[in-house]
mmCIF file of C-alpha atoms in Angstrom:
data_model
loop_
_atom_site.group_PDB
_atom_site.id
_atom_site.type_symbol
_atom_site.label_atom_id
_atom_site.label_comp_id
_atom_site.label_asym_id
_atom_site.label_seq_id
_atom_site.Cartn_x
_atom_site.Cartn_y
_atom_site.Cartn_z
ATOM 1 C CA MET A 1 -1.597 15.456 34.216
ATOM 2 C CA THR A 2 0.512 18.463 35.055
ATOM 3 C CA PRO A 3 2.343 20.363 32.294
ATOM 4 C CA THR A 4 5.624 18.925 33.614
ATOM 5 C CA GLY A 5 4.473 15.327 34.107
ATOM 6 C CA ARG A 6 6.249 12.352 32.574
ATOM 7 C CA VAL A 7 4.464 10.828 29.575
ATOM 8 C CA VAL A 8 5.415 7.502 28.035
ATOM 9 C CA VAL A 9 4.184 6.749 24.526
ATOM 10 C CA VAL A 10 4.635 3.083 23.597
ATOM 11 C CA GLY A 11 4.630 2.761 19.825
ATOM 12 C CA ALA A 12 6.806 4.861 17.509
ATOM 13 C CA SER A 13 3.967 4.895 15.010
ATOM 14 C CA ALA A 14 1.823 7.467 13.241
ATOM 15 C CA ALA A 15 -0.456 7.452 16.295
ATOM 16 C CA GLY A 16 2.442 7.655 18.731
ATOM 17 C CA LEU A 17 4.102 10.513 16.870
ATOM 18 C CA ALA A 18 0.801 12.424 16.602
ATOM 19 C CA ALA A 19 0.365 12.054 20.359
ATOM 20 C CA ALA A 20 3.873 13.343 21.090
ATOM 21 C CA GLU A 21 3.478 16.317 18.757
ATOM 22 C CA THR A 22 0.111 17.172 20.295
ATOM 23 C CA LEU A 23 1.501 17.066 23.803
ATOM 24 C CA ARG A 24 4.201 19.569 22.862
ATOM 25 C CA GLY A 25 1.754 21.659 20.864
ATOM 26 C CA GLN A 26 -0.527 21.891 23.910
ATOM 27 C CA GLY A 27 2.319 23.215 26.035
ATOM 28 C CA HIS A 28 3.475 20.056 27.777
ATOM 29 C CA THR A 29 7.057 20.629 28.915
ATOM 30 C CA GLY A 30 7.694 17.390 30.805
ATOM 31 C CA THR A 31 9.591 14.343 29.569
ATOM 32 C CA ILE A 32 8.014 12.457 26.656
ATOM 33 C CA THR A 33 9.497 9.000 26.188
ATOM 34 C CA LEU A 34 8.713 7.479 22.786
ATOM 35 C CA ILE A 35 9.335 3.723 22.682
ATOM 36 C CA GLY A 36 9.396 1.765 19.416
ATOM 37 C CA ASP A 37 10.420 -1.817 18.698
ATOM 38 C CA GLU A 38 11.724 -0.972 15.213
ATOM 39 C CA PRO A 39 15.147 0.720 14.983
ATOM 40 C CA ALA A 40 13.807 3.494 12.742
ATOM 41 C CA ALA A 41 12.033 6.716 13.636
ATOM 42 C CA PRO A 42 8.284 6.792 12.838
ATOM 43 C CA TYR A 43 7.551 6.224 9.156
ATOM 44 C CA ASP A 44 4.491 5.966 6.932
ATOM 45 C CA ARG A 45 3.075 2.490 6.279
ATOM 46 C CA PRO A 46 0.407 2.816 3.532
ATOM 47 C CA PRO A 47 3.069 3.364 0.820
ATOM 48 C CA LEU A 48 4.625 -0.013 1.670
ATOM 49 C CA SER A 49 2.013 -1.914 -0.354
ATOM 50 C CA LYS A 50 1.913 0.731 -3.066
ATOM 51 C CA GLU A 51 4.843 3.036 -3.848
ATOM 52 C CA ILE A 52 7.591 1.057 -2.078
ATOM 53 C CA LEU A 53 6.483 -2.301 -3.468
ATOM 54 C CA SER A 54 6.214 -0.882 -6.976
ATOM 55 C CA GLY A 55 9.572 0.901 -6.748
ATOM 56 C CA THR A 56 8.135 4.358 -7.493
ATOM 57 C CA TRP A 57 9.329 5.572 -4.077
ATOM 58 C CA SER A 58 12.639 5.044 -2.362
ATOM 59 C CA PRO A 59 12.617 4.332 1.398
ATOM 60 C CA ASP A 60 13.964 7.800 2.220
ATOM 61 C CA ARG A 61 10.485 9.218 1.452
ATOM 62 C CA LEU A 62 8.827 7.244 4.238
ATOM 63 C CA PRO A 63 9.837 9.091 7.451
ATOM 64 C CA LEU A 64 6.896 11.023 8.863
ATOM 65 C CA ARG A 65 9.096 13.899 10.023
ATOM 66 C CA ALA A 66 12.521 15.256 9.190
ATOM 67 C CA PRO A 67 15.214 14.692 11.833
ATOM 68 C CA ALA A 68 15.212 18.379 12.728
ATOM 69 C CA ASP A 69 11.465 18.319 13.388
ATOM 70 C CA LEU A 70 11.841 15.306 15.651
ATOM 71 C CA ASP A 71 14.711 16.979 17.482
ATOM 72 C CA ALA A 72 12.487 20.005 18.103
ATOM 73 C CA LEU A 73 10.102 17.810 20.093
ATOM 74 C CA HIS A 74 12.868 17.035 22.631
ATOM 75 C CA LEU A 75 11.803 13.404 22.919
ATOM 76 C CA ASP A 76 13.425 10.710 24.990
ATOM 77 C CA ALA A 77 13.340 8.477 21.891
ATOM 78 C CA ARG A 78 14.055 4.796 22.413
ATOM 79 C CA TYR A 79 13.948 3.049 19.055
ATOM 80 C CA GLY A 80 14.656 -0.647 18.671
ATOM 81 C CA CYS A 81 13.415 -1.113 22.199
ATOM 82 C CA GLU A 82 10.509 -3.436 23.057
ATOM 83 C CA ALA A 83 8.039 -2.836 25.880
ATOM 84 C CA THR A 84 7.319 -6.125 27.667
ATOM 85 C CA GLY A 85 4.973 -5.096 30.455
ATOM 86 C CA VAL A 86 3.287 -2.342 32.430
ATOM 87 C CA ASN A 87 2.699 -2.030 36.154
ATOM 88 C CA ILE A 88 -0.379 0.126 36.578
ATOM 89 C CA SER A 89 -0.113 0.386 40.365
ATOM 90 C CA GLU A 90 3.518 1.506 40.170
ATOM 91 C CA SER A 91 3.025 3.551 36.952
ATOM 92 C CA THR A 92 5.981 2.019 35.172
ATOM 93 C CA VAL A 93 6.602 0.445 31.766
ATOM 94 C CA LEU A 94 8.989 -2.511 31.658
ATOM 95 C CA LEU A 95 11.381 -2.821 28.709
ATOM 96 C CA ALA A 96 13.014 -5.944 27.274
ATOM 97 C CA ASP A 97 16.415 -4.885 28.610
ATOM 98 C CA GLY A 98 15.051 -4.847 32.154
ATOM 99 C CA THR A 99 14.689 -1.077 32.370
ATOM 100 C CA GLU A 100 11.630 0.379 34.083
ATOM 101 C CA VAL A 101 10.359 3.699 32.739
ATOM 102 C CA PRO A 102 8.129 5.660 35.151
ATOM 103 C CA TYR A 103 5.182 7.667 33.875
ATOM 104 C CA ASP A 104 2.464 10.039 35.008
ATOM 105 C CA GLY A 105 0.552 9.411 31.796
ATOM 106 C CA LEU A 106 0.729 6.492 29.352
ATOM 107 C CA ILE A 107 -0.383 6.296 25.718
ATOM 108 C CA VAL A 108 -0.487 2.838 24.139
ATOM 109 C CA ALA A 109 0.029 2.965 20.366
ATOM 110 C CA THR A 110 1.618 -0.425 19.666
ATOM 111 C CA GLY A 111 -0.362 -1.178 16.508
ATOM 112 C CA VAL A 112 -0.848 -4.652 15.069
ATOM 113 C CA ARG A 113 1.128 -7.496 13.544
ATOM 114 C CA PRO A 114 0.194 -9.774 10.628
ATOM 115 C CA ARG A 115 -1.597 -13.046 11.202
ATOM 116 C CA LEU A 116 0.457 -15.976 9.976
ATOM 117 C CA LEU A 117 -0.287 -19.385 8.515
ATOM 118 C CA PRO A 118 1.257 -22.675 9.642
ATOM 119 C CA GLY A 119 4.019 -24.337 7.656
ATOM 120 C CA THR A 120 6.935 -22.816 5.765
ATOM 121 C CA PRO A 121 7.670 -19.169 6.645
ATOM 122 C CA ALA A 122 6.087 -16.781 4.130
ATOM 123 C CA HIS A 123 6.195 -13.073 3.413
ATOM 124 C CA ALA A 124 4.066 -10.602 5.340
ATOM 125 C CA LEU A 125 3.666 -6.886 4.683
ATOM 126 C CA ARG A 126 3.827 -4.643 7.722
ATOM 127 C CA THR A 127 7.319 -3.130 7.946
ATOM 128 C CA LEU A 128 9.733 -1.515 5.521
ATOM 129 C CA ASP A 129 11.919 -4.621 5.644
ATOM 130 C CA ASP A 130 8.857 -6.711 4.736
ATOM 131 C CA ALA A 131 8.129 -4.535 1.704
ATOM 132 C CA LEU A 132 11.715 -4.501 0.446
ATOM 133 C CA ALA A 133 12.058 -8.263 0.829
ATOM 134 C CA LEU A 134 8.852 -8.861 -1.144
ATOM 135 C CA LYS A 135 9.766 -6.296 -3.795
ATOM 136 C CA ASP A 136 12.930 -8.232 -4.581
ATOM 137 C CA ARG A 137 10.791 -11.264 -5.429
ATOM 138 C CA LEU A 138 8.562 -9.570 -8.002
ATOM 139 C CA GLY A 139 8.920 -9.093 -11.746
ATOM 140 C CA PRO A 140 8.633 -10.871 -15.103
ATOM 141 C CA GLY A 141 9.076 -14.615 -14.878
ATOM 142 C CA ARG A 142 8.201 -14.675 -11.165
ATOM 143 C CA THR A 143 5.098 -16.214 -9.569
ATOM 144 C CA LEU A 144 3.351 -14.981 -6.432
ATOM 145 C CA ALA A 145 0.548 -16.507 -4.377
ATOM 146 C CA VAL A 146 -1.317 -13.957 -2.252
ATOM 147 C CA VAL A 147 -3.420 -15.472 0.514
ATOM 148 C CA GLY A 148 -6.240 -13.076 1.357
ATOM 149 C CA ALA A 149 -8.033 -10.675 -0.986
ATOM 150 C CA GLY A 150 -8.680 -7.909 1.512
ATOM 151 C CA PHE A 151 -7.425 -4.420 0.766
ATOM 152 C CA LEU A 152 -3.792 -5.199 1.631
ATOM 153 C CA GLY A 153 -3.703 -8.405 -0.391
ATOM 154 C CA ALA A 154 -5.520 -6.765 -3.290
ATOM 155 C CA GLU A 155 -3.084 -3.843 -3.385
ATOM 156 C CA ALA A 156 -0.074 -6.127 -3.317
ATOM 157 C CA ALA A 157 -1.577 -8.309 -6.054
ATOM 158 C CA SER A 158 -2.236 -5.290 -8.263
ATOM 159 C CA VAL A 159 1.325 -3.984 -7.857
ATOM 160 C CA ALA A 160 2.840 -7.405 -8.481
ATOM 161 C CA ALA A 161 0.738 -7.934 -11.609
ATOM 162 C CA GLY A 162 1.772 -4.498 -12.866
ATOM 163 C CA LEU A 163 5.413 -5.531 -12.492
ATOM 164 C CA GLY A 164 4.861 -8.560 -14.702
ATOM 165 C CA THR A 165 4.536 -11.130 -11.924
ATOM 166 C CA ARG A 166 2.114 -14.013 -12.464
ATOM 167 C CA VAL A 167 -0.237 -13.705 -9.483
ATOM 168 C CA THR A 168 -2.632 -16.161 -7.890
ATOM 169 C CA LEU A 169 -4.966 -14.476 -5.396
ATOM 170 C CA LEU A 170 -6.662 -16.862 -2.953
ATOM 171 C CA GLU A 171 -9.719 -15.851 -0.932
ATOM 172 C CA PRO A 172 -11.914 -18.088 1.286
ATOM 173 C CA ALA A 173 -15.048 -15.941 0.914
ATOM 174 C CA PRO A 174 -17.266 -16.316 -2.172
ATOM 175 C CA VAL A 175 -16.914 -12.581 -2.895
ATOM 176 C CA PRO A 176 -13.870 -10.579 -1.751
ATOM 177 C CA LEU A 177 -14.615 -7.843 0.796
ATOM 178 C CA ALA A 178 -18.363 -8.538 0.704
ATOM 179 C CA HIS A 179 -18.505 -8.365 4.512
ATOM 180 C CA ALA A 180 -17.368 -4.747 4.343
ATOM 181 C CA VAL A 181 -18.554 -3.294 1.037
ATOM 182 C CA GLY A 182 -21.390 -5.597 -0.023
ATOM 183 C CA GLU A 183 -21.453 -8.306 -2.659
ATOM 184 C CA ASP A 184 -22.173 -6.036 -5.643
ATOM 185 C CA VAL A 185 -19.182 -3.772 -4.978
ATOM 186 C CA GLY A 186 -17.071 -6.793 -4.032
ATOM 187 C CA ARG A 187 -17.766 -8.404 -7.400
ATOM 188 C CA VAL A 188 -16.688 -5.252 -9.219
ATOM 189 C CA LEU A 189 -13.389 -5.160 -7.330
ATOM 190 C CA ALA A 190 -12.872 -8.866 -8.014
ATOM 191 C CA GLN A 191 -13.478 -8.481 -11.755
ATOM 192 C CA VAL A 192 -10.722 -5.880 -12.013
ATOM 193 C CA HIS A 193 -8.187 -8.478 -10.861
ATOM 194 C CA LEU A 194 -9.415 -10.925 -13.479
ATOM 195 C CA ASP A 195 -9.206 -8.257 -16.173
ATOM 196 C CA HIS A 196 -5.541 -7.722 -15.297
ATOM 197 C CA GLY A 197 -4.642 -11.375 -15.598
ATOM 198 C CA VAL A 198 -4.683 -12.314 -11.925
ATOM 199 C CA ASP A 199 -5.794 -15.871 -11.202
ATOM 200 C CA LEU A 200 -8.399 -15.020 -8.565
ATOM 201 C CA ARG A 201 -9.811 -18.035 -6.749
ATOM 202 C CA THR A 202 -12.657 -17.336 -4.344
ATOM 203 C CA GLY A 203 -14.184 -19.815 -1.927
ATOM 204 C CA THR A 204 -10.679 -21.214 -1.563
ATOM 205 C CA GLY A 205 -9.207 -21.817 1.865
ATOM 206 C CA VAL A 206 -5.484 -22.265 2.509
ATOM 207 C CA SER A 207 -4.394 -24.678 5.234
ATOM 208 C CA GLU A 208 -0.643 -24.101 5.207
ATOM 209 C CA VAL A 209 2.358 -22.715 3.390
ATOM 210 C CA VAL A 210 4.585 -25.388 1.858
ATOM 211 C CA PRO A 211 7.941 -25.215 0.063
ATOM 212 C CA GLY A 212 7.161 -23.824 -3.375
ATOM 213 C CA GLY A 213 3.586 -22.730 -2.716
ATOM 214 C CA VAL A 214 0.532 -23.219 -0.496
ATOM 215 C CA ARG A 215 -1.656 -26.190 0.344
ATOM 216 C CA LEU A 216 -5.391 -25.640 -0.011
ATOM 217 C CA ASP A 217 -8.065 -27.015 2.291
ATOM 218 C CA ASP A 218 -8.874 -29.699 -0.286
ATOM 219 C CA GLY A 219 -5.286 -30.949 -0.139
ATOM 220 C CA SER A 220 -4.176 -29.626 -3.529
ATOM 221 C CA VAL A 221 -1.148 -27.362 -3.876
ATOM 222 C CA VAL A 222 -0.870 -24.009 -5.657
ATOM 223 C CA GLU A 223 2.709 -23.567 -6.774
ATOM 224 C CA ALA A 224 4.427 -20.191 -6.461
ATOM 225 C CA ASP A 225 7.966 -18.860 -6.147
ATOM 226 C CA THR A 226 6.822 -16.520 -3.393
ATOM 227 C CA VAL A 227 3.918 -16.500 -0.932
ATOM 228 C CA LEU A 228 2.438 -13.402 0.687
ATOM 229 C CA VAL A 229 0.083 -13.966 3.612
ATOM 230 C CA ALA A 230 -2.444 -11.148 4.007
ATOM 231 C CA VAL A 231 -5.138 -12.684 6.181
ATOM 232 C CA GLY A 232 -5.571 -9.898 8.689
ATOM 233 C CA SER A 233 -3.739 -8.847 11.814
ATOM 234 C CA ARG A 234 -3.614 -9.165 15.577
ATOM 235 C CA PRO A 235 -3.372 -6.186 17.940
ATOM 236 C CA ASN A 236 -0.094 -5.995 19.857
ATOM 237 C CA THR A 237 -1.469 -6.333 23.369
ATOM 238 C CA GLU A 238 0.428 -9.353 24.735
ATOM 239 C CA TRP A 239 2.791 -7.070 26.627
ATOM 240 C CA LEU A 240 -0.226 -5.735 28.538
ATOM 241 C CA THR A 241 -1.331 -9.183 29.774
ATOM 242 C CA GLY A 242 -1.678 -9.230 33.547
ATOM 243 C CA SER A 243 -1.711 -5.433 33.798
ATOM 244 C CA GLY A 244 -5.372 -5.232 34.758
ATOM 245 C CA LEU A 245 -6.233 -3.396 31.551
ATOM 246 C CA THR A 246 -9.150 -4.825 29.556
ATOM 247 C CA LEU A 247 -7.970 -6.633 26.425
ATOM 248 C CA GLU A 248 -10.516 -7.816 23.864
ATOM 249 C CA ASP A 249 -9.341 -7.703 20.255
ATOM 250 C CA GLY A 250 -7.327 -4.664 21.230
ATOM 251 C CA LEU A 251 -6.942 -2.400 24.234
ATOM 252 C CA VAL A 252 -10.495 -1.578 25.315
ATOM 253 C CA CYS A 253 -11.052 2.155 25.793
ATOM 254 C CA ASP A 254 -14.012 4.425 26.430
ATOM 255 C CA GLU A 255 -15.248 7.239 24.208
ATOM 256 C CA PHE A 256 -12.379 9.435 25.417
ATOM 257 C CA CYS A 257 -9.798 6.773 24.419
ATOM 258 C CA ALA A 258 -9.118 6.087 28.103
ATOM 259 C CA ALA A 259 -8.346 2.503 29.150
ATOM 260 C CA ALA A 260 -7.734 3.364 32.813
ATOM 261 C CA PRO A 261 -6.962 6.536 34.781
ATOM 262 C CA GLY A 262 -3.947 8.095 33.092
ATOM 263 C CA VAL A 263 -3.785 5.373 30.405
ATOM 264 C CA TYR A 264 -4.989 6.000 26.855
ATOM 265 C CA GLY A 265 -5.013 4.017 23.620
ATOM 266 C CA ALA A 266 -4.519 5.235 20.058
ATOM 267 C CA GLY A 267 -4.278 3.781 16.584
ATOM 268 C CA ASP A 268 -4.660 0.201 15.362
ATOM 269 C CA VAL A 269 -4.332 -1.325 18.828
ATOM 270 C CA ALA A 270 -7.177 0.663 20.430
ATOM 271 C CA ARG A 271 -10.763 -0.582 20.595
ATOM 272 C CA TRP A 272 -12.886 2.342 21.706
ATOM 273 C CA HIS A 273 -16.543 3.325 21.848
ATOM 274 C CA ASN A 274 -17.327 5.685 18.970
ATOM 275 C CA PRO A 275 -20.404 7.661 20.097
ATOM 276 C CA LEU A 276 -21.139 8.835 16.548
ATOM 277 C CA PHE A 277 -22.077 5.282 15.567
ATOM 278 C CA GLY A 278 -22.930 3.999 19.046
ATOM 279 C CA THR A 279 -20.611 1.025 18.783
ATOM 280 C CA SER A 280 -17.173 -0.229 19.707
ATOM 281 C CA MET A 281 -14.633 -0.243 16.883
ATOM 282 C CA ARG A 282 -10.962 -0.852 16.222
ATOM 283 C CA ILE A 283 -9.737 0.726 12.999
ATOM 284 C CA GLU A 284 -6.547 -0.099 11.125
ATOM 285 C CA HIS A 285 -6.408 2.952 8.886
ATOM 286 C CA ARG A 286 -3.728 5.592 8.665
ATOM 287 C CA THR A 287 -5.986 8.631 9.061
ATOM 288 C CA ASN A 288 -7.614 7.255 12.179
ATOM 289 C CA ALA A 289 -4.219 6.571 13.745
ATOM 290 C CA THR A 290 -3.215 10.218 13.502
ATOM 291 C CA GLU A 291 -6.590 11.569 14.629
ATOM 292 C CA GLN A 292 -6.763 9.214 17.586
ATOM 293 C CA GLY A 293 -3.203 10.006 18.633
ATOM 294 C CA VAL A 294 -4.184 13.667 18.778
ATOM 295 C CA ALA A 295 -7.390 12.914 20.711
ATOM 296 C CA ALA A 296 -5.654 10.641 23.221
ATOM 297 C CA ALA A 297 -2.983 13.240 23.964
ATOM 298 C CA ARG A 298 -5.510 16.030 24.415
ATOM 299 C CA ASN A 299 -7.654 13.956 26.732
ATOM 300 C CA LEU A 300 -4.623 12.848 28.732
ATOM 301 C CA LEU A 301 -4.000 16.555 29.313
ATOM 302 C CA GLY A 302 -7.597 17.009 30.488
ATOM 303 C CA ALA A 303 -9.635 18.003 27.430
ATOM 304 C CA GLN A 304 -12.164 15.161 27.932
ATOM 305 C CA ARG A 305 -13.645 15.359 24.457
ATOM 306 C CA PRO A 306 -15.260 12.220 23.015
ATOM 307 C CA PHE A 307 -13.417 10.821 20.016
ATOM 308 C CA ALA A 308 -16.223 10.504 17.472
ATOM 309 C CA PRO A 309 -14.682 10.508 13.979
ATOM 310 C CA VAL A 310 -16.098 9.487 10.631
ATOM 311 C CA PRO A 311 -13.446 6.859 9.754
ATOM 312 C CA TYR A 312 -11.720 7.223 6.386
ATOM 313 C CA PHE A 313 -9.628 4.905 4.254
ATOM 314 C CA TRP A 314 -8.388 4.765 0.684
ATOM 315 C CA SER A 315 -6.953 2.101 -1.582
ATOM 316 C CA ASP A 316 -5.140 2.172 -4.925
ATOM 317 C CA GLN A 317 -5.676 -0.883 -7.122
ATOM 318 C CA TYR A 318 -4.676 -0.816 -10.797
ATOM 319 C CA GLU A 319 -6.332 2.265 -12.296
ATOM 320 C CA MET A 320 -8.891 2.499 -9.489
ATOM 321 C CA LYS A 321 -8.872 5.010 -6.649
ATOM 322 C CA ILE A 322 -11.131 3.798 -3.850
ATOM 323 C CA ARG A 323 -12.238 6.116 -1.037
ATOM 324 C CA ALA A 324 -14.542 5.355 1.862
ATOM 325 C CA TYR A 325 -15.941 7.156 4.889
ATOM 326 C CA GLY A 326 -17.933 5.852 7.795
ATOM 327 C CA HIS A 327 -18.687 2.454 9.287
ATOM 328 C CA LEU A 328 -19.460 0.052 6.466
ATOM 329 C CA ARG A 329 -19.221 -3.290 8.263
ATOM 330 C CA GLY A 330 -22.484 -4.872 9.331
ATOM 331 C CA HIS A 331 -24.572 -2.624 7.089
ATOM 332 C CA ASP A 332 -28.197 -3.497 6.289
ATOM 333 C CA GLU A 333 -28.372 -2.053 2.789
ATOM 334 C CA MET A 334 -26.167 -0.676 0.007
ATOM 335 C CA ARG A 335 -27.297 1.590 -2.823
ATOM 336 C CA ILE A 336 -25.566 3.128 -5.809
ATOM 337 C CA ALA A 337 -26.198 6.855 -5.431
ATOM 338 C CA GLU A 338 -24.108 8.075 -8.385
ATOM 339 C CA GLY A 339 -22.533 6.504 -11.458
ATOM 340 C CA SER A 340 -22.677 2.815 -12.277
ATOM 341 C CA LEU A 341 -20.989 -0.394 -11.239
ATOM 342 C CA GLU A 342 -20.565 -1.424 -14.873
ATOM 343 C CA GLU A 343 -18.429 1.621 -15.668
ATOM 344 C CA ARG A 344 -16.491 1.251 -12.406
ATOM 345 C CA LYS A 345 -17.227 4.865 -11.596
ATOM 346 C CA PHE A 346 -19.721 5.064 -8.789
ATOM 347 C CA THR A 347 -20.619 6.188 -5.297
ATOM 348 C CA ALA A 348 -22.140 3.544 -3.033
ATOM 349 C CA VAL A 349 -23.898 4.500 0.193
ATOM 350 C CA PHE A 350 -24.621 2.237 3.156
ATOM 351 C CA ARG A 351 -27.495 2.037 5.639
ATOM 352 C CA THR A 352 -27.435 0.646 9.155
ATOM 353 C CA GLY A 353 -30.805 0.821 10.852
ATOM 354 C CA ASP A 354 -32.429 4.073 9.779
ATOM 355 C CA ARG A 355 -29.152 5.989 9.357
ATOM 356 C CA LEU A 356 -26.680 6.699 6.594
ATOM 357 C CA THR A 357 -23.488 5.192 8.028
ATOM 358 C CA GLY A 358 -21.042 4.834 5.126
ATOM 359 C CA VAL A 359 -20.012 5.840 1.630
ATOM 360 C CA LEU A 360 -17.536 4.318 -0.813
ATOM 361 C CA SER A 361 -16.525 5.704 -4.181
ATOM 362 C CA VAL A 362 -14.544 4.375 -7.110
ATOM 363 C CA GLY A 363 -13.275 6.740 -9.789
ATOM 364 C CA MET A 364 -15.337 9.684 -8.539
ATOM 365 C CA PRO A 365 -14.147 13.220 -7.637
ATOM 366 C CA PRO A 366 -13.195 13.557 -3.960
ATOM 367 C CA LYS A 367 -15.712 16.343 -3.415
ATOM 368 C CA ASN A 368 -18.590 13.959 -4.136
ATOM 369 C CA THR A 369 -17.525 11.689 -1.305
ATOM 370 C CA LEU A 370 -16.932 14.592 1.080
ATOM 371 C CA ALA A 371 -20.556 15.716 0.747
ATOM 372 C CA TRP A 372 -21.706 12.259 1.871
ATOM 373 C CA ARG A 373 -19.180 12.322 4.706
ATOM 374 C CA GLN A 374 -20.804 15.473 6.040
ATOM 375 C CA SER A 375 -24.192 13.779 6.091
ATOM 376 C CA ILE A 376 -22.729 10.833 8.008
ATOM 377 C CA ALA A 377 -21.155 13.191 10.547
ATOM 378 C CA LEU A 378 -24.536 14.877 11.039
ATOM 379 C CA ARG A 379 -26.179 11.497 11.724
ATOM 380 C CA ALA A 380 -28.466 11.914 8.726
ATOM 381 C CA ARG A 381 -31.474 9.661 8.408
ATOM 382 C CA TRP A 382 -31.326 7.351 5.409
ATOM 383 C CA GLN A 383 -34.632 8.460 3.910
ATOM 384 C CA ASP A 384 -33.583 12.108 4.135
ATOM 385 C CA ALA A 385 -30.052 11.704 2.742
ATOM 386 C CA VAL A 386 -30.400 9.109 -0.010
ATOM 387 C CA PRO A 387 -32.363 9.948 -3.178
ATOM 388 C CA ALA A 388 -35.316 7.654 -3.842
ATOM 389 C CA THR A 389 -33.963 7.158 -7.379
ATOM 390 C CA SER A 390 -30.807 5.449 -6.100
ATOM 391 C CA THR A 391 -30.306 1.872 -7.184
ATOM 392 C CA GLY A 392 -30.964 -0.495 -4.311
ATOM 393 C CA ALA A 393 -28.921 -3.595 -3.621
ATOM 394 C CA ALA A 394 -28.980 -6.321 -1.039
ATOM 395 C CA ALA A 395 -26.589 -6.143 1.879
#
């Protein structure tokens, strides 16, 4: 990439914006085309299931940058414009209106979209319009069925319950989030819903959405005025089909976020090799999107630095503040290093092999979690980092 080369960033997202800002910050003076399928400039998504849904924020707080700051980047911004294909050999991106946009460097930051269920259309929660439409359906006297008790579904359920909505939370696994945080922590998070009056039903599969509710796998129907489907997401890679790029639950990239010469991935859509953990991962968290957008832009310009972050996410549910660092999925062991599960104030640490690979805290000061994050970043051995007095628990 030359300093005057043409860069196309597909995805007017947190990752896409971070990439564009980094390019300018590193002295790139060429054209930067930012393509987004939504009509709005890049905005923040985590508040959609929290502050926007609860009504504590108005939508005008969501934009990631003020108009003047975006203008200062001198972007060729194309909002409300969908990318439908890419020709690697010709170095062009094809748009829905038939336009072809040439590039010298391409950054793919197209994010994900919600998985849906068959049957009657239901609410999802990915865009501002999604959040506003769902918000209008919440309040006293209303009923809501949330399908999926992952972090998104749990946050939406907690907000809805706080607004006086009668909530039924349906989860196919025996313990919500056990695959990620372990059964002991999962049970604590589940109990909080019960304590706030949510009708949490675990081990309950949903086959379809029907008028006035959802049909369960056993054929029975749970009635609800409104249905929110929060059963995960799919990476937006269909537009890359036939391009020659490797697609496998995301755009497959190497440790530098490169998918092909001159083509980089960033954010929720990118599956890359994280050398810190020695594994491939695709992360749908806000912090990672920004960090990876920065890394992809720098490496496109020639930095060639491996992207090896300690992933971070947070969640607000009722009175709980949940923070986590590292790679928790697939862990071999979880221990409570500080506090207690019973008091819902604790720090849980996670082992994979002989290494400390993750930490999750509930109701603890941020500095406690940061100390564990440092140990993860340093590839600390489990026996060296975790006190022998910690309470052990099965994976």
